[in-house]
């Protein structure tokens, strides 16, 4: 993964230097691809098992600040390369990156699950959910704005919690363990057996296969896994459920509370208040949280999460 990422960076940097010196749109494209490559690299490279722990052991809390500076530099490359730089835009992104690090620096001696931890989690989620993503990333025509905000938020959470706070047992790694296939398939089948009849009964779901969209199955599935399921599982299971369990000293309480909060995070989806969405998402959160507890990895819970979203997208519609 590191070799592929490095090859892409060398290729696009060389292309930008030699091929597009006089074409601002060409530079804007290259700057956008570079920003995407770097942000995605952070998400994936830190998913190598024990990599955050090894980096933290070598560099200490400074590793989190270093990643934050790198993220800020990536954003500067984007806005300068796309010609969208403004003092207000740069200042807001700087606050988004460095405020969590500054606040968590005041909690270095605190136990996991202190108020600073939850405040930063809420701030990151609110920025992604309700923040002006299209204003942050206006090029190309705001099409990638939400994805870029999600990737930036994941990297900020890595810097803040995995590197600065050194949060244990978040499960931020891509791996595969024994019996994971059974756990994942079992959770998906049982959840489907509950959620599909309930969704149909509540008129939240209507069976409507999108046969004309199956050609987009693979790219859309990959996008859902890495830009929806993976970030949400990191936030709600690897961090929120983890920290709630530690704060209450009760894994079951943390699991249930995180699942309910996950459900309520969907209350504004489609319309407000969407109580049917809250109910079904809370039930889904229980299954995702169970998978995370059984496997110790957000990758496993993200696969179940992505599978649910993919089946919903291709087989059902919400009226």
PDB file of C-alpha atoms in Angstrom:
ATOM      1  CA  UNK A   1       0.000   0.000   0.000  1.00  0.00           C
ATOM      2  CA  UNK A   2       2.854   2.357   0.815  1.00  0.00           C
ATOM      3  CA  UNK A   3       4.557   1.492  -2.492  1.00  0.00           C
ATOM      4  CA  UNK A   4       1.390   2.154  -4.482  1.00  0.00           C
ATOM      5  CA  UNK A   5       0.796   5.434  -2.673  1.00  0.00           C
ATOM      6  CA  UNK A   6       4.400   6.551  -3.277  1.00  0.00           C
ATOM      7  CA  UNK A   7       4.192   5.700  -6.970  1.00  0.00           C
ATOM      8  CA  UNK A   8       1.026   7.766  -7.343  1.00  0.00           C
ATOM      9  CA  UNK A   9       2.564  10.747  -5.576  1.00  0.00           C
ATOM     10  CA  UNK A  10       5.693  10.652  -7.762  1.00  0.00           C
ATOM     11  CA  UNK A  11       3.632  10.302 -10.925  1.00  0.00           C
ATOM     12  CA  UNK A  12       1.249  13.179 -10.255  1.00  0.00           C
ATOM     13  CA  UNK A  13       3.959  15.486  -8.921  1.00  0.00           C
ATOM     14  CA  UNK A  14       6.058  14.888 -12.048  1.00  0.00           C
ATOM     15  CA  UNK A  15       2.993  15.405 -14.226  1.00  0.00           C
ATOM     16  CA  UNK A  16       2.202  18.697 -12.495  1.00  0.00           C
ATOM     17  CA  UNK A  17       5.767  19.974 -12.878  1.00  0.00           C
ATOM     18  CA  UNK A  18       6.342  19.099 -16.548  1.00  0.00           C
ATOM     19  CA  UNK A  19       2.923  18.946 -18.188  1.00  0.00           C
ATOM     20  CA  UNK A  20       0.776  21.735 -16.771  1.00  0.00           C
ATOM     21  CA  UNK A  21       2.865  24.831 -15.991  1.00  0.00           C
ATOM     22  CA  UNK A  22       0.565  27.164 -17.880  1.00  0.00           C
ATOM     23  CA  UNK A  23      -2.856  25.586 -17.350  1.00  0.00           C
ATOM     24  CA  UNK A  24      -4.594  26.508 -14.074  1.00  0.00           C
ATOM     25  CA  UNK A  25      -7.311  23.895 -14.572  1.00  0.00           C
ATOM     26  CA  UNK A  26      -4.627  21.257 -15.049  1.00  0.00           C
ATOM     27  CA  UNK A  27      -2.901  22.326 -11.852  1.00  0.00           C
ATOM     28  CA  UNK A  28      -6.229  22.354 -10.054  1.00  0.00           C
ATOM     29  CA  UNK A  29      -6.857  18.756 -11.101  1.00  0.00           C
ATOM     30  CA  UNK A  30      -3.396  17.669  -9.994  1.00  0.00           C
ATOM     31  CA  UNK A  31      -3.698  19.519  -6.674  1.00  0.00           C
ATOM     32  CA  UNK A  32      -7.035  17.825  -6.041  1.00  0.00           C
ATOM     33  CA  UNK A  33      -5.663  14.366  -6.843  1.00  0.00           C
ATOM     34  CA  UNK A  34      -2.619  14.978  -4.650  1.00  0.00           C
ATOM     35  CA  UNK A  35      -4.799  16.068  -1.724  1.00  0.00           C
ATOM     36  CA  UNK A  36      -7.017  13.020  -2.216  1.00  0.00           C
ATOM     37  CA  UNK A  37      -3.994  10.698  -2.388  1.00  0.00           C
ATOM     38  CA  UNK A  38      -2.416  12.081   0.777  1.00  0.00           C
ATOM     39  CA  UNK A  39      -5.638  12.032   2.803  1.00  0.00           C
ATOM     40  CA  UNK A  40      -6.447   8.499   1.687  1.00  0.00           C
ATOM     41  CA  UNK A  41      -2.881   7.441   2.446  1.00  0.00           C
ATOM     42  CA  UNK A  42      -3.293   8.609   6.028  1.00  0.00           C
ATOM     43  CA  UNK A  43      -6.511   6.641   6.413  1.00  0.00           C
ATOM     44  CA  UNK A  44      -4.991   3.451   5.015  1.00  0.00           C
ATOM     45  CA  UNK A  45      -1.391   3.500   6.220  1.00  0.00           C
ATOM     46  CA  UNK A  46      -2.390   4.003   9.848  1.00  0.00           C
ATOM     47  CA  UNK A  47      -4.616   0.941   9.464  1.00  0.00           C
ATOM     48  CA  UNK A  48      -1.481  -1.219   9.346  1.00  0.00           C
ATOM     49  CA  UNK A  49      -1.535  -3.177  12.584  1.00  0.00           C
ATOM     50  CA  UNK A  50       0.260  -1.453  15.499  1.00  0.00           C
ATOM     51  CA  UNK A  51       1.554   1.383  13.290  1.00  0.00           C
ATOM     52  CA  UNK A  52      -0.016   4.204  15.380  1.00  0.00           C
ATOM     53  CA  UNK A  53       1.373   2.640  18.567  1.00  0.00           C
ATOM     54  CA  UNK A  54       4.871   2.339  17.103  1.00  0.00           C
ATOM     55  CA  UNK A  55       4.833   5.933  15.848  1.00  0.00           C
ATOM     56  CA  UNK A  56       3.558   7.209  19.207  1.00  0.00           C
ATOM     57  CA  UNK A  57       6.229   5.239  21.029  1.00  0.00           C
ATOM     58  CA  UNK A  58       8.927   6.852  18.888  1.00  0.00           C
ATOM     59  CA  UNK A  59       7.653  10.440  18.673  1.00  0.00           C
ATOM     60  CA  UNK A  60       5.329  10.752  21.658  1.00  0.00           C
ATOM     61  CA  UNK A  61       2.442  13.270  21.558  1.00  0.00           C
ATOM     62  CA  UNK A  62       4.369  15.250  18.954  1.00  0.00           C
ATOM     63  CA  UNK A  63       3.314  12.644  16.386  1.00  0.00           C
ATOM     64  CA  UNK A  64      -0.247  13.906  16.570  1.00  0.00           C
ATOM     65  CA  UNK A  65       0.838  17.501  16.063  1.00  0.00           C
ATOM     66  CA  UNK A  66       3.091  16.480  13.186  1.00  0.00           C
ATOM     67  CA  UNK A  67       0.192  14.757  11.429  1.00  0.00           C
ATOM     68  CA  UNK A  68      -1.938  17.845  12.047  1.00  0.00           C
ATOM     69  CA  UNK A  69       0.684  20.061  10.392  1.00  0.00           C
ATOM     70  CA  UNK A  70       0.846  17.661   7.435  1.00  0.00           C
ATOM     71  CA  UNK A  71      -2.944  17.791   7.064  1.00  0.00           C
ATOM     72  CA  UNK A  72      -2.868  21.595   7.098  1.00  0.00           C
ATOM     73  CA  UNK A  73      -0.152  21.574   4.448  1.00  0.00           C
ATOM     74  CA  UNK A  74      -2.252  19.200   2.313  1.00  0.00           C
ATOM     75  CA  UNK A  75      -5.146  21.639   2.494  1.00  0.00           C
ATOM     76  CA  UNK A  76      -2.844  24.501   1.495  1.00  0.00           C
ATOM     77  CA  UNK A  77      -1.736  22.480  -1.534  1.00  0.00           C
ATOM     78  CA  UNK A  78      -5.377  22.007  -2.462  1.00  0.00           C
ATOM     79  CA  UNK A  79      -6.555  25.624  -2.109  1.00  0.00           C
ATOM     80  CA  UNK A  80      -3.444  27.121  -3.689  1.00  0.00           C
ATOM     81  CA  UNK A  81      -3.466  24.608  -6.522  1.00  0.00           C
ATOM     82  CA  UNK A  82      -7.172  25.064  -7.238  1.00  0.00           C
ATOM     83  CA  UNK A  83      -7.138  28.836  -6.870  1.00  0.00           C
ATOM     84  CA  UNK A  84      -9.715  28.759  -4.048  1.00  0.00           C
ATOM     85  CA  UNK A  85      -7.529  30.077  -1.230  1.00  0.00           C
ATOM     86  CA  UNK A  86      -9.039  32.618   1.131  1.00  0.00           C
ATOM     87  CA  UNK A  87      -8.000  33.707   4.603  1.00  0.00           C
ATOM     88  CA  UNK A  88     -11.352  32.707   6.096  1.00  0.00           C
ATOM     89  CA  UNK A  89     -11.313  29.241   4.498  1.00  0.00           C
ATOM     90  CA  UNK A  90      -7.734  28.568   5.649  1.00  0.00           C
ATOM     91  CA  UNK A  91      -8.484  29.842   9.167  1.00  0.00           C
ATOM     92  CA  UNK A  92     -11.554  27.637   9.575  1.00  0.00           C
ATOM     93  CA  UNK A  93      -9.715  24.518   8.424  1.00  0.00           C
ATOM     94  CA  UNK A  94      -6.804  25.372  10.729  1.00  0.00           C
ATOM     95  CA  UNK A  95      -9.263  25.528  13.627  1.00  0.00           C
ATOM     96  CA  UNK A  96     -10.852  22.237  12.552  1.00  0.00           C
ATOM     97  CA  UNK A  97      -7.446  20.552  12.575  1.00  0.00           C
ATOM     98  CA  UNK A  98      -5.688  22.123  15.542  1.00  0.00           C
ATOM     99  CA  UNK A  99      -8.483  22.814  18.039  1.00  0.00           C
ATOM    100  CA  UNK A 100      -8.995  19.080  18.800  1.00  0.00           C
ATOM    101  CA  UNK A 101      -5.260  18.629  19.285  1.00  0.00           C
ATOM    102  CA  UNK A 102      -5.029  21.671  21.546  1.00  0.00           C
ATOM    103  CA  UNK A 103      -7.987  20.616  23.684  1.00  0.00           C
ATOM    104  CA  UNK A 104      -6.825  17.009  24.029  1.00  0.00           C
ATOM    105  CA  UNK A 105      -3.362  18.234  24.966  1.00  0.00           C
ATOM    106  CA  UNK A 106      -4.946  19.512  28.185  1.00  0.00           C
ATOM    107  CA  UNK A 107      -6.144  15.986  28.958  1.00  0.00           C
ATOM    108  CA  UNK A 108      -2.869  14.129  28.613  1.00  0.00           C
ATOM    109  CA  UNK A 109      -2.985  12.945  32.216  1.00  0.00           C
ATOM    110  CA  UNK A 110      -6.720  12.217  32.243  1.00  0.00           C
ATOM    111  CA  UNK A 111      -8.243   8.756  32.034  1.00  0.00           C
ATOM    112  CA  UNK A 112      -9.871   7.659  28.752  1.00  0.00           C
ATOM    113  CA  UNK A 113     -13.407   8.978  28.472  1.00  0.00           C
ATOM    114  CA  UNK A 114     -12.843  12.442  29.941  1.00  0.00           C
ATOM    115  CA  UNK A 115     -15.028  15.358  28.859  1.00  0.00           C
ATOM    116  CA  UNK A 116     -12.374  16.568  26.404  1.00  0.00           C
ATOM    117  CA  UNK A 117     -12.549  13.248  24.544  1.00  0.00           C
ATOM    118  CA  UNK A 118     -16.304  13.436  24.082  1.00  0.00           C
ATOM    119  CA  UNK A 119     -16.256  17.148  23.256  1.00  0.00           C
ATOM    120  CA  UNK A 120     -13.747  16.581  20.449  1.00  0.00           C
ATOM    121  CA  UNK A 121     -15.708  13.610  19.109  1.00  0.00           C
ATOM    122  CA  UNK A 122     -18.870  15.718  19.037  1.00  0.00           C
ATOM    123  CA  UNK A 123     -17.059  18.622  17.370  1.00  0.00           C
ATOM    124  CA  UNK A 124     -15.662  16.391  14.623  1.00  0.00           C
ATOM    125  CA  UNK A 125     -19.034  14.741  13.996  1.00  0.00           C
ATOM    126  CA  UNK A 126     -20.939  18.054  13.924  1.00  0.00           C
ATOM    127  CA  UNK A 127     -18.434  19.528  11.471  1.00  0.00           C
ATOM    128  CA  UNK A 128     -18.782  16.568   9.119  1.00  0.00           C
ATOM    129  CA  UNK A 129     -22.570  16.326   9.471  1.00  0.00           C
ATOM    130  CA  UNK A 130     -23.528  19.988   9.422  1.00  0.00           C
ATOM    131  CA  UNK A 131     -20.394  21.865   8.418  1.00  0.00           C
ATOM    132  CA  UNK A 132     -20.022  23.749   5.126  1.00  0.00           C
ATOM    133  CA  UNK A 133     -18.214  20.962   3.284  1.00  0.00           C
ATOM    134  CA  UNK A 134     -18.920  22.529  -0.100  1.00  0.00           C
ATOM    135  CA  UNK A 135     -17.335  25.754   1.077  1.00  0.00           C
ATOM    136  CA  UNK A 136     -14.267  23.916   2.408  1.00  0.00           C
ATOM    137  CA  UNK A 137     -13.687  22.087  -0.881  1.00  0.00           C
ATOM    138  CA  UNK A 138     -15.257  24.079  -3.757  1.00  0.00           C
ATOM    139  CA  UNK A 139     -13.325  22.349  -6.556  1.00  0.00           C
ATOM    140  CA  UNK A 140     -14.297  20.481  -8.705  1.00  0.00           C
ATOM    141  CA  UNK A 141     -17.725  22.069  -8.543  1.00  0.00           C
ATOM    142  CA  UNK A 142     -18.198  20.793  -4.992  1.00  0.00           C
ATOM    143  CA  UNK A 143     -18.598  17.178  -6.179  1.00  0.00           C
ATOM    144  CA  UNK A 144     -16.025  15.673  -3.816  1.00  0.00           C
ATOM    145  CA  UNK A 145     -16.631  18.027  -0.897  1.00  0.00           C
ATOM    146  CA  UNK A 146     -18.196  15.561   1.528  1.00  0.00           C
ATOM    147  CA  UNK A 147     -15.660  12.816   0.783  1.00  0.00           C
ATOM    148  CA  UNK A 148     -12.770  15.218   1.351  1.00  0.00           C
ATOM    149  CA  UNK A 149     -14.294  16.385   4.647  1.00  0.00           C
ATOM    150  CA  UNK A 150     -14.747  12.796   5.799  1.00  0.00           C
ATOM    151  CA  UNK A 151     -11.157  11.870   4.935  1.00  0.00           C
ATOM    152  CA  UNK A 152      -9.827  14.965   6.694  1.00  0.00           C
ATOM    153  CA  UNK A 153     -11.967  14.209   9.768  1.00  0.00           C
ATOM    154  CA  UNK A 154     -10.675  10.619   9.954  1.00  0.00           C
ATOM    155  CA  UNK A 155      -7.091  11.843   9.782  1.00  0.00           C
ATOM    156  CA  UNK A 156      -7.773  14.440  12.498  1.00  0.00           C
ATOM    157  CA  UNK A 157      -9.249  11.705  14.701  1.00  0.00           C
ATOM    158  CA  UNK A 158      -6.157   9.558  14.065  1.00  0.00           C
ATOM    159  CA  UNK A 159      -3.894  12.451  15.077  1.00  0.00           C
ATOM    160  CA  UNK A 160      -5.993  13.369  18.116  1.00  0.00           C
ATOM    161  CA  UNK A 161      -6.917   9.984  19.562  1.00  0.00           C
ATOM    162  CA  UNK A 162      -4.519   7.365  18.215  1.00  0.00           C
ATOM    163  CA  UNK A 163      -1.346   9.470  18.275  1.00  0.00           C
ATOM    164  CA  UNK A 164      -1.883  12.253  20.817  1.00  0.00           C
ATOM    165  CA  UNK A 165      -4.145  10.511  23.340  1.00  0.00           C
ATOM    166  CA  UNK A 166      -2.873   7.023  22.429  1.00  0.00           C
ATOM    167  CA  UNK A 167      -6.358   5.528  22.810  1.00  0.00           C
ATOM    168  CA  UNK A 168      -6.100   1.779  23.264  1.00  0.00           C
ATOM    169  CA  UNK A 169      -8.091  -0.981  21.568  1.00  0.00           C
ATOM    170  CA  UNK A 170      -9.760   1.235  18.974  1.00  0.00           C
ATOM    171  CA  UNK A 171      -9.358  -1.561  16.435  1.00  0.00           C
ATOM    172  CA  UNK A 172      -8.186   0.781  13.691  1.00  0.00           C
ATOM    173  CA  UNK A 173      -6.580  -1.837  11.480  1.00  0.00           C
ATOM    174  CA  UNK A 174      -7.302  -3.854   8.374  1.00  0.00           C
ATOM    175  CA  UNK A 175      -6.945  -7.534   9.160  1.00  0.00           C
ATOM    176  CA  UNK A 176      -8.801 -10.826   9.134  1.00  0.00           C
ATOM    177  CA  UNK A 177      -9.150 -13.242  12.026  1.00  0.00           C
ATOM    178  CA  UNK A 178     -10.467 -16.705  12.668  1.00  0.00           C
ATOM    179  CA  UNK A 179     -14.264 -17.014  12.728  1.00  0.00           C
ATOM    180  CA  UNK A 180     -14.680 -13.486  11.395  1.00  0.00           C
ATOM    181  CA  UNK A 181     -16.553 -14.805   8.360  1.00  0.00           C
ATOM    182  CA  UNK A 182     -19.064 -16.527  10.638  1.00  0.00           C
ATOM    183  CA  UNK A 183     -19.475 -13.431  12.815  1.00  0.00           C
ATOM    184  CA  UNK A 184     -19.924 -11.090   9.840  1.00  0.00           C
ATOM    185  CA  UNK A 185     -22.347 -13.296   7.896  1.00  0.00           C
ATOM    186  CA  UNK A 186     -24.254 -14.189  11.053  1.00  0.00           C
ATOM    187  CA  UNK A 187     -24.671 -10.548  12.095  1.00  0.00           C
ATOM    188  CA  UNK A 188     -25.721  -9.530   8.585  1.00  0.00           C
ATOM    189  CA  UNK A 189     -28.295 -12.334   8.264  1.00  0.00           C
ATOM    190  CA  UNK A 190     -29.829 -11.793  11.722  1.00  0.00           C
ATOM    191  CA  UNK A 191     -29.973  -8.028  11.261  1.00  0.00           C
ATOM    192  CA  UNK A 192     -31.599  -8.427   7.841  1.00  0.00           C
ATOM    193  CA  UNK A 193     -34.158 -10.802   9.347  1.00  0.00           C
ATOM    194  CA  UNK A 194     -35.088  -8.090  11.864  1.00  0.00           C
ATOM    195  CA  UNK A 195     -34.606  -4.855   9.922  1.00  0.00           C
ATOM    196  CA  UNK A 196     -36.224  -5.759   6.585  1.00  0.00           C
ATOM    197  CA  UNK A 197     -39.631  -6.850   7.980  1.00  0.00           C
ATOM    198  CA  UNK A 198     -39.560  -3.964  10.474  1.00  0.00           C
ATOM    199  CA  UNK A 199     -38.606  -1.443   7.783  1.00  0.00           C
ATOM    200  CA  UNK A 200     -41.373  -2.689   5.490  1.00  0.00           C
ATOM    201  CA  UNK A 201     -43.897  -2.654   8.349  1.00  0.00           C
ATOM    202  CA  UNK A 202     -42.991   0.935   9.256  1.00  0.00           C
ATOM    203  CA  UNK A 203     -43.101   1.942   5.571  1.00  0.00           C
ATOM    204  CA  UNK A 204     -39.481   2.992   5.849  1.00  0.00           C
ATOM    205  CA  UNK A 205     -38.457   0.533   3.123  1.00  0.00           C
ATOM    206  CA  UNK A 206     -40.040  -0.387  -0.180  1.00  0.00           C
ATOM    207  CA  UNK A 207     -38.689  -3.359  -2.114  1.00  0.00           C
ATOM    208  CA  UNK A 208     -37.505  -1.875  -5.405  1.00  0.00           C
ATOM    209  CA  UNK A 209     -34.423  -3.524  -6.989  1.00  0.00           C
ATOM    210  CA  UNK A 210     -32.329  -1.058  -8.980  1.00  0.00           C
ATOM    211  CA  UNK A 211     -31.352  -3.456 -11.743  1.00  0.00           C
ATOM    212  CA  UNK A 212     -30.099  -0.657 -13.979  1.00  0.00           C
ATOM    213  CA  UNK A 213     -27.481   0.392 -11.418  1.00  0.00           C
ATOM    214  CA  UNK A 214     -25.707  -2.938 -10.932  1.00  0.00           C
ATOM    215  CA  UNK A 215     -22.914  -1.869 -13.275  1.00  0.00           C
ATOM    216  CA  UNK A 216     -21.852   0.601 -10.588  1.00  0.00           C
ATOM    217  CA  UNK A 217     -21.896  -2.069  -7.863  1.00  0.00           C
ATOM    218  CA  UNK A 218     -18.123  -2.423  -7.404  1.00  0.00           C
ATOM    219  CA  UNK A 219     -17.065   1.262  -7.355  1.00  0.00           C
ATOM    220  CA  UNK A 220     -20.050   2.253  -5.243  1.00  0.00           C
ATOM    221  CA  UNK A 221     -19.413  -0.593  -2.793  1.00  0.00           C
ATOM    222  CA  UNK A 222     -15.783   0.457  -2.361  1.00  0.00           C
ATOM    223  CA  UNK A 223     -16.839   4.080  -1.850  1.00  0.00           C
ATOM    224  CA  UNK A 224     -19.461   3.118   0.748  1.00  0.00           C
ATOM    225  CA  UNK A 225     -16.948   0.947   2.617  1.00  0.00           C
ATOM    226  CA  UNK A 226     -14.159   3.512   2.843  1.00  0.00           C
ATOM    227  CA  UNK A 227     -16.036   6.829   2.884  1.00  0.00           C
ATOM    228  CA  UNK A 228     -19.156   5.939   4.870  1.00  0.00           C
ATOM    229  CA  UNK A 229     -18.839   2.702   6.830  1.00  0.00           C
ATOM    230  CA  UNK A 230     -15.147   2.919   7.782  1.00  0.00           C
ATOM    231  CA  UNK A 231     -15.279   6.526   9.108  1.00  0.00           C
ATOM    232  CA  UNK A 232     -18.535   5.953  11.019  1.00  0.00           C
ATOM    233  CA  UNK A 233     -17.269   2.727  12.568  1.00  0.00           C
ATOM    234  CA  UNK A 234     -14.061   4.468  13.641  1.00  0.00           C
ATOM    235  CA  UNK A 235     -16.032   7.276  15.268  1.00  0.00           C
ATOM    236  CA  UNK A 236     -18.915   5.344  16.836  1.00  0.00           C
ATOM    237  CA  UNK A 237     -17.295   2.020  17.657  1.00  0.00           C
ATOM    238  CA  UNK A 238     -13.513   2.459  17.780  1.00  0.00           C
ATOM    239  CA  UNK A 239     -13.744   5.734  19.691  1.00  0.00           C
ATOM    240  CA  UNK A 240     -17.218   6.463  21.124  1.00  0.00           C
ATOM    241  CA  UNK A 241     -18.178   2.943  22.231  1.00  0.00           C
ATOM    242  CA  UNK A 242     -14.616   2.334  23.362  1.00  0.00           C
ATOM    243  CA  UNK A 243     -14.454   5.512  25.463  1.00  0.00           C
ATOM    244  CA  UNK A 244     -17.974   5.118  26.874  1.00  0.00           C
ATOM    245  CA  UNK A 245     -17.124   1.583  27.977  1.00  0.00           C
ATOM    246  CA  UNK A 246     -13.988   2.829  29.699  1.00  0.00           C
ATOM    247  CA  UNK A 247     -15.713   5.827  31.286  1.00  0.00           C
ATOM    248  CA  UNK A 248     -18.529   3.686  32.717  1.00  0.00           C
ATOM    249  CA  UNK A 249     -16.288   0.667  33.323  1.00  0.00           C
ATOM    250  CA  UNK A 250     -19.053  -1.363  31.680  1.00  0.00           C
ATOM    251  CA  UNK A 251     -18.743  -2.723  28.128  1.00  0.00           C
ATOM    252  CA  UNK A 252     -22.456  -3.416  27.813  1.00  0.00           C
ATOM    253  CA  UNK A 253     -23.409   0.106  28.851  1.00  0.00           C
ATOM    254  CA  UNK A 254     -20.923   1.575  26.397  1.00  0.00           C
ATOM    255  CA  UNK A 255     -22.201  -0.687  23.626  1.00  0.00           C
ATOM    256  CA  UNK A 256     -25.880   0.228  24.157  1.00  0.00           C
ATOM    257  CA  UNK A 257     -25.230   3.950  24.669  1.00  0.00           C
ATOM    258  CA  UNK A 258     -23.068   4.203  21.540  1.00  0.00           C
ATOM    259  CA  UNK A 259     -25.704   2.340  19.506  1.00  0.00           C
ATOM    260  CA  UNK A 260     -28.457   4.720  20.638  1.00  0.00           C
ATOM    261  CA  UNK A 261     -26.288   7.756  19.888  1.00  0.00           C
ATOM    262  CA  UNK A 262     -25.518   6.248  16.482  1.00  0.00           C
ATOM    263  CA  UNK A 263     -29.241   5.989  15.858  1.00  0.00           C
ATOM    264  CA  UNK A 264     -29.875   9.591  16.919  1.00  0.00           C
ATOM    265  CA  UNK A 265     -27.070  10.795  14.643  1.00  0.00           C
ATOM    266  CA  UNK A 266     -29.403   9.886  11.750  1.00  0.00           C
ATOM    267  CA  UNK A 267     -32.412  11.849  13.016  1.00  0.00           C
ATOM    268  CA  UNK A 268     -31.963  14.562  10.370  1.00  0.00           C
ATOM    269  CA  UNK A 269     -31.524  12.137   7.453  1.00  0.00           C
ATOM    270  CA  UNK A 270     -34.179  12.559   4.740  1.00  0.00           C
ATOM    271  CA  UNK A 271     -36.279  14.785   7.031  1.00  0.00           C
ATOM    272  CA  UNK A 272     -36.450  15.930  10.636  1.00  0.00           C
ATOM    273  CA  UNK A 273     -37.288  14.260  12.932  1.00  0.00           C
ATOM    274  CA  UNK A 274     -36.925  10.848  11.278  1.00  0.00           C
ATOM    275  CA  UNK A 275     -37.745   8.514  14.165  1.00  0.00           C
ATOM    276  CA  UNK A 276     -38.003   5.431  11.953  1.00  0.00           C
ATOM    277  CA  UNK A 277     -34.436   6.030  10.782  1.00  0.00           C
ATOM    278  CA  UNK A 278     -33.333   6.492  14.415  1.00  0.00           C
ATOM    279  CA  UNK A 279     -34.908   3.172  15.426  1.00  0.00           C
ATOM    280  CA  UNK A 280     -33.441   1.127  12.579  1.00  0.00           C
ATOM    281  CA  UNK A 281     -30.024   2.784  12.845  1.00  0.00           C
ATOM    282  CA  UNK A 282     -29.957   2.099  16.605  1.00  0.00           C
ATOM    283  CA  UNK A 283     -30.682  -1.577  15.975  1.00  0.00           C
ATOM    284  CA  UNK A 284     -27.980  -1.605  13.299  1.00  0.00           C
ATOM    285  CA  UNK A 285     -25.604   0.026  15.780  1.00  0.00           C
ATOM    286  CA  UNK A 286     -26.146  -2.837  18.210  1.00  0.00           C
ATOM    287  CA  UNK A 287     -25.029  -5.329  15.556  1.00  0.00           C
ATOM    288  CA  UNK A 288     -22.061  -3.202  14.439  1.00  0.00           C
ATOM    289  CA  UNK A 289     -20.996  -2.744  18.057  1.00  0.00           C
ATOM    290  CA  UNK A 290     -21.300  -6.464  18.734  1.00  0.00           C
ATOM    291  CA  UNK A 291     -19.078  -7.265  15.754  1.00  0.00           C
ATOM    292  CA  UNK A 292     -16.513  -4.705  16.931  1.00  0.00           C
ATOM    293  CA  UNK A 293     -16.470  -6.258  20.395  1.00  0.00           C
ATOM    294  CA  UNK A 294     -16.130  -9.812  19.031  1.00  0.00           C
ATOM    295  CA  UNK A 295     -13.357  -9.039  16.537  1.00  0.00           C
ATOM    296  CA  UNK A 296     -11.658  -6.008  18.080  1.00  0.00           C
ATOM    297  CA  UNK A 297     -11.540  -4.390  14.635  1.00  0.00           C
ATOM    298  CA  UNK A 298     -13.540  -1.640  12.953  1.00  0.00           C
ATOM    299  CA  UNK A 299     -12.755  -3.354   9.640  1.00  0.00           C
ATOM    300  CA  UNK A 300     -15.128  -6.200  10.515  1.00  0.00           C
ATOM    301  CA  UNK A 301     -17.909  -3.892  11.690  1.00  0.00           C
ATOM    302  CA  UNK A 302     -17.336  -1.671   8.636  1.00  0.00           C
ATOM    303  CA  UNK A 303     -17.875  -4.665   6.323  1.00  0.00           C
ATOM    304  CA  UNK A 304     -21.236  -5.403   7.971  1.00  0.00           C
ATOM    305  CA  UNK A 305     -22.123  -1.698   7.907  1.00  0.00           C
ATOM    306  CA  UNK A 306     -21.183  -1.344   4.240  1.00  0.00           C
ATOM    307  CA  UNK A 307     -23.051  -4.534   3.321  1.00  0.00           C
ATOM    308  CA  UNK A 308     -26.228  -3.183   4.932  1.00  0.00           C
ATOM    309  CA  UNK A 309     -25.914   0.131   3.077  1.00  0.00           C
ATOM    310  CA  UNK A 310     -25.142  -1.583  -0.243  1.00  0.00           C
ATOM    311  CA  UNK A 311     -28.105  -3.972  -0.007  1.00  0.00           C
ATOM    312  CA  UNK A 312     -30.358  -1.073   0.971  1.00  0.00           C
ATOM    313  CA  UNK A 313     -29.165   0.997  -1.983  1.00  0.00           C
ATOM    314  CA  UNK A 314     -29.581  -1.700  -4.611  1.00  0.00           C
ATOM    315  CA  UNK A 315     -32.638  -3.609  -3.349  1.00  0.00           C
ATOM    316  CA  UNK A 316     -34.799  -1.045  -1.565  1.00  0.00           C
ATOM    317  CA  UNK A 317     -35.844   2.575  -1.621  1.00  0.00           C
ATOM    318  CA  UNK A 318     -37.051   4.845   1.150  1.00  0.00           C
ATOM    319  CA  UNK A 319     -40.262   6.711   0.285  1.00  0.00           C
TER     320      UNK A 319
END
